[in-house]
GROMACS .gro file of C-alpha atoms in nm:
model
  215
    1MET     CA    1  -1.585  -0.326  -2.177
    2THR     CA    2  -1.405  -0.608  -2.081
    3LYS     CA    3  -1.281  -0.667  -1.748
    4LYS     CA    4  -0.928  -0.752  -1.641
    5LYS     CA    5  -0.886  -1.048  -1.440
    6LEU     CA    6  -0.727  -0.989  -1.100
    7ILE     CA    7  -0.596  -1.203  -0.807
    8LEU     CA    8  -0.564  -1.041  -0.473
    9ILE     CA    9  -0.265  -1.160  -0.258
   10GLY     CA   10  -0.348  -1.153   0.108
   11GLY     CA   11  -0.672  -1.173   0.294
   12GLY     CA   12  -0.758  -0.974   0.616
   13GLY     CA   13  -0.897  -0.638   0.659
   14HIS     CA   14  -0.728  -0.447   0.404
   15CYS     CA   15  -0.816  -0.722   0.155
   16LYS     CA   16  -1.198  -0.623   0.241
   17VAL     CA   17  -1.135  -0.255   0.189
   18VAL     CA   18  -0.964  -0.321  -0.141
   19ILE     CA   19  -1.226  -0.563  -0.283
   20SER     CA   20  -1.513  -0.293  -0.178
   21ILE     CA   21  -1.293  -0.024  -0.401
   22LEU     CA   22  -1.280  -0.262  -0.679
   23LYS     CA   23  -1.645  -0.339  -0.672
   24LYS     CA   24  -1.716   0.041  -0.718
   25LEU     CA   25  -1.450   0.085  -0.976
   26LYS     CA   26  -1.629  -0.202  -1.195
   27ASN     CA   27  -1.320  -0.254  -1.435
   28PHE     CA   28  -1.141  -0.578  -1.268
   29GLU     CA   29  -1.288  -0.930  -1.215
   30ILE     CA   30  -1.158  -1.065  -0.895
   31VAL     CA   31  -1.073  -1.383  -0.968
   32GLY     CA   32  -0.992  -1.498  -0.634
   33ILE     CA   33  -0.751  -1.435  -0.296
   34ILE     CA   34  -0.404  -1.604  -0.236
   35ASP     CA   35  -0.377  -1.655   0.149
   36ASN     CA   36  -0.132  -1.903   0.311
   37TYR     CA   37  -0.314  -1.935   0.622
   38LYS     CA   38  -0.662  -1.958   0.471
   39VAL     CA   39  -0.879  -1.893   0.777
   40GLU     CA   40  -1.168  -1.789   0.589
   41SER     CA   41  -1.283  -1.981   0.284
   42SER     CA   42  -1.407  -1.645   0.117
   43ILE     CA   43  -1.379  -1.267   0.186
   44GLU     CA   44  -1.643  -1.043   0.063
   45GLY     CA   45  -1.767  -1.324  -0.141
   46ILE     CA   46  -1.419  -1.379  -0.319
   47LYS     CA   47  -1.312  -1.710  -0.266
   48ILE     CA   48  -0.975  -1.807  -0.158
   49ILE     CA   49  -0.813  -2.003  -0.404
   50GLY     CA   50  -0.444  -2.097  -0.316
   51ILE     CA   51  -0.156  -2.014  -0.142
   52ASP     CA   52   0.175  -1.821  -0.246
   53ASN     CA   53   0.310  -2.139  -0.434
   54ASP     CA   54   0.011  -2.120  -0.662
   55LEU     CA   55   0.075  -1.781  -0.824
   56LYS     CA   56   0.290  -1.925  -1.112
   57ASP     CA   57   0.002  -2.156  -1.174
   58PHE     CA   58  -0.272  -1.870  -1.194
   59PHE     CA   59  -0.036  -1.661  -1.433
   60LYS     CA   60   0.007  -1.954  -1.658
   61SER     CA   61  -0.386  -2.001  -1.664
   62GLY     CA   62  -0.418  -1.637  -1.805
   63ILE     CA   63  -0.458  -1.399  -1.478
   64LYS     CA   64  -0.206  -1.133  -1.550
   65ASN     CA   65  -0.283  -0.879  -1.288
   66ALA     CA   66  -0.246  -0.901  -0.928
   67LEU     CA   67  -0.245  -0.657  -0.609
   68ILE     CA   68  -0.073  -0.695  -0.263
   69THR     CA   69  -0.374  -0.709  -0.028
   70VAL     CA   70  -0.190  -0.780   0.302
   71GLY     CA   71  -0.200  -0.480   0.536
   72SER     CA   72   0.094  -0.358   0.746
   73ILE     CA   73   0.115  -0.251   1.090
   74LYS     CA   74   0.497  -0.091   1.163
   75ASN     CA   75   0.662  -0.321   0.931
   76ASN     CA   76   0.616  -0.335   0.550
   77SER     CA   77   0.855  -0.615   0.476
   78LYS     CA   78   0.582  -0.890   0.400
   79ARG     CA   79   0.419  -0.659   0.135
   80TYR     CA   80   0.781  -0.613  -0.033
   81LYS     CA   81   0.852  -0.976  -0.024
   82LEU     CA   82   0.508  -1.074  -0.185
   83PHE     CA   83   0.522  -0.809  -0.449
   84THR     CA   84   0.881  -0.908  -0.553
   85LEU     CA   85   0.751  -1.270  -0.570
   86ALA     CA   86   0.466  -1.212  -0.788
   87LYS     CA   87   0.672  -0.930  -0.999
   88ASN     CA   88   0.903  -1.220  -1.068
   89VAL     CA   89   0.638  -1.466  -1.186
   90GLY     CA   90   0.554  -1.192  -1.436
   91TYR     CA   91   0.204  -1.012  -1.299
   92ASN     CA   92   0.109  -0.670  -1.379
   93PHE     CA   93   0.018  -0.418  -1.070
   94PRO     CA   94  -0.251  -0.186  -1.154
   95ILE     CA   95  -0.279   0.150  -0.971
   96ILE     CA   96  -0.614   0.141  -0.776
   97VAL     CA   97  -0.758   0.521  -0.642
   98SER     CA   98  -1.104   0.479  -0.465
   99PRO     CA   99  -1.368   0.693  -0.650
  100TYR     CA  100  -1.404   0.891  -0.303
  101ALA     CA  101  -1.023   0.999  -0.312
  102ILE     CA  102  -0.892   1.321  -0.420
  103VAL     CA  103  -0.577   1.321  -0.652
  104ASP     CA  104  -0.455   1.596  -0.800
  105SER     CA  105  -0.385   1.530  -1.219
  106SER     CA  106  -0.018   1.614  -1.160
  107VAL     CA  107   0.054   1.340  -0.897
  108SER     CA  108   0.267   1.024  -1.000
  109ILE     CA  109   0.139   0.678  -0.855
  110GLY     CA  110   0.378   0.363  -0.875
  111GLU     CA  111   0.234   0.043  -0.971
  112GLY     CA  112   0.032  -0.159  -0.719
  113THR     CA  113  -0.040   0.143  -0.495
  114VAL     CA  114  -0.385   0.180  -0.381
  115ILE     CA  115  -0.536   0.497  -0.260
  116MET     CA  116  -0.808   0.444  -0.012
  117PRO     CA  117  -1.133   0.643   0.048
  118GLY     CA  118  -1.098   1.023   0.178
  119GLY     CA  119  -0.748   1.024   0.085
  120ILE     CA  120  -0.607   1.342  -0.040
  121ILE     CA  121  -0.279   1.378  -0.254
  122ASN     CA  122  -0.210   1.744  -0.371
  123ILE     CA  123  -0.011   1.883  -0.662
  124ASP     CA  124   0.318   1.756  -0.762
  125SER     CA  125   0.357   1.498  -0.538
  126SER     CA  126   0.491   1.161  -0.597
  127ILE     CA  127   0.415   0.823  -0.455
  128GLY     CA  128   0.608   0.498  -0.501
  129LYS     CA  129   0.504   0.142  -0.582
  130ASN     CA  130   0.322  -0.093  -0.371
  131CYS     CA  131   0.217   0.161  -0.113
  132ILE     CA  132  -0.113   0.234   0.087
  133ILE     CA  133  -0.241   0.561   0.124
  134ASN     CA  134  -0.481   0.495   0.360
  135THR     CA  135  -0.840   0.624   0.468
  136GLY     CA  136  -0.842   0.974   0.515
  137SER     CA  137  -0.481   1.052   0.493
  138ILE     CA  138  -0.335   1.400   0.366
  139ILE     CA  139  -0.041   1.404   0.133
  140GLU     CA  140   0.039   1.767   0.080
  141HIS     CA  141   0.187   1.950  -0.232
  142ASP     CA  142   0.549   1.838  -0.353
  143CYS     CA  143   0.582   1.557  -0.134
  144LYS     CA  144   0.779   1.242  -0.206
  145ILE     CA  145   0.648   0.901  -0.069
  146GLY     CA  146   0.900   0.598  -0.158
  147ASP     CA  147   0.835   0.235  -0.237
  148TYR     CA  148   0.628   0.019  -0.017
  149CYS     CA  149   0.504   0.267   0.242
  150HIS     CA  150   0.211   0.271   0.417
  151ILE     CA  151   0.027   0.620   0.517
  152ALA     CA  152  -0.220   0.488   0.798
  153PRO     CA  153  -0.557   0.637   0.801
  154GLY     CA  154  -0.564   0.996   0.934
  155ALA     CA  155  -0.212   1.076   0.918
  156HIS     CA  156  -0.120   1.443   0.795
  157ILE     CA  157   0.168   1.504   0.574
  158SER     CA  158   0.253   1.883   0.512
  159GLY     CA  159   0.413   2.013   0.190
  160SER     CA  160   0.744   1.905   0.070
  161VAL     CA  161   0.801   1.593   0.279
  162GLU     CA  162   1.008   1.327   0.174
  163ILE     CA  163   0.956   0.958   0.316
  164GLY     CA  164   1.198   0.676   0.205
  165GLU     CA  165   1.091   0.338   0.152
  166LEU     CA  166   0.931   0.063   0.374
  167SER     CA  167   0.863   0.329   0.597
  168PHE     CA  168   0.526   0.308   0.822
  169ILE     CA  169   0.353   0.666   0.923
  170GLY     CA  170   0.105   0.562   1.191
  171ILE     CA  171  -0.250   0.640   1.227
  172GLY     CA  172  -0.336   1.003   1.319
  173SER     CA  173   0.030   1.112   1.297
  174SER     CA  174   0.153   1.447   1.140
  175ILE     CA  175   0.482   1.551   0.971
  176ILE     CA  176   0.555   1.927   0.932
  177GLN     CA  177   0.675   2.082   0.601
  178GLY     CA  178   1.000   2.002   0.462
  179VAL     CA  179   1.105   1.714   0.688
  180LYS     CA  180   1.284   1.424   0.547
  181VAL     CA  181   1.198   1.066   0.672
  182GLY     CA  182   1.464   0.781   0.628
  183LYS     CA  183   1.381   0.452   0.511
  184ASN     CA  184   1.223   0.185   0.710
  185VAL     CA  185   1.113   0.444   0.963
  186THR     CA  186   0.800   0.369   1.198
  187ILE     CA  187   0.631   0.665   1.295
  188GLY     CA  188   0.397   0.588   1.597
  189ALA     CA  189   0.014   0.668   1.589
  190GLY     CA  190  -0.077   1.024   1.691
  191SER     CA  191   0.315   1.143   1.680
  192ALA     CA  192   0.414   1.510   1.540
  193VAL     CA  193   0.742   1.491   1.359
  194ILE     CA  194   0.911   1.831   1.370
  195LYS     CA  195   1.249   1.727   1.233
  196ASP     CA  196   1.442   1.514   1.010
  197VAL     CA  197   1.418   1.106   1.086
  198PRO     CA  198   1.738   0.876   1.009
  199ASP     CA  199   1.694   0.538   0.856
  200ASN     CA  200   1.539   0.254   1.064
  201ALA     CA  201   1.428   0.463   1.369
  202VAL     CA  202   1.113   0.446   1.550
  203VAL     CA  203   0.973   0.765   1.635
  204VAL     CA  204   0.681   0.825   1.898
  205GLY     CA  205   0.495   1.139   2.087
  206ASN     CA  206   0.431   1.488   2.021
  207SER     CA  207   0.779   1.597   1.961
  208GLY     CA  208   0.874   1.315   1.733
  209LYS     CA  209   1.120   1.166   1.989
  210VAL     CA  210   1.333   0.861   1.838
  211ILE     CA  211   1.311   0.601   2.092
  212LYS     CA  212   1.522   0.326   1.912
  213ILE     CA  213   1.683   0.240   1.579
  214LYS     CA  214   1.577  -0.101   1.428
  215CYS     CA  215   1.859  -0.343   1.339
   0.00000   0.00000   0.00000
């Protein structure tokens, strides 16, 4: 089988985990990593080969596939901007599912989304584009996760939950059945969300208290 050439956009810890998944899947040739800061010369044996401004040149050279491998803590705007930049160049964004994840065959997944090891997504749920469904997180039946969301490690999302685009659901947090979470929301680590959350809210605590609305 001919491997598709793939470029990774963003170094760091999230990039390392994605590389590990890709090596197990064995269906992509990772050509290199784009990283503006170039703190390291390589990550997990994959060389850093350029910066964001080089994306057009690599596309012209024949590399047509990319993944956003910048992680996100509380704010997904950088992942959104990089995805939009590369998409406008013309890159395709594959869907990457770890062989150690469990995803029901009915689940729809948007381009550029990565499902990490131990992630579980149950029947009739949908996941938007360029999302991170992180290690050990659970998304139950009939959920709708918007574009550019990050569901952090160990987060538990009950059935029929809706989460708006650009939202960050913190590590170890939980959202009960049927709750609607707005766009660009941050749910703090370990929080329990028991009622609907408006757009741009920051939520913390066991009763899911809104502590501020982001500008």
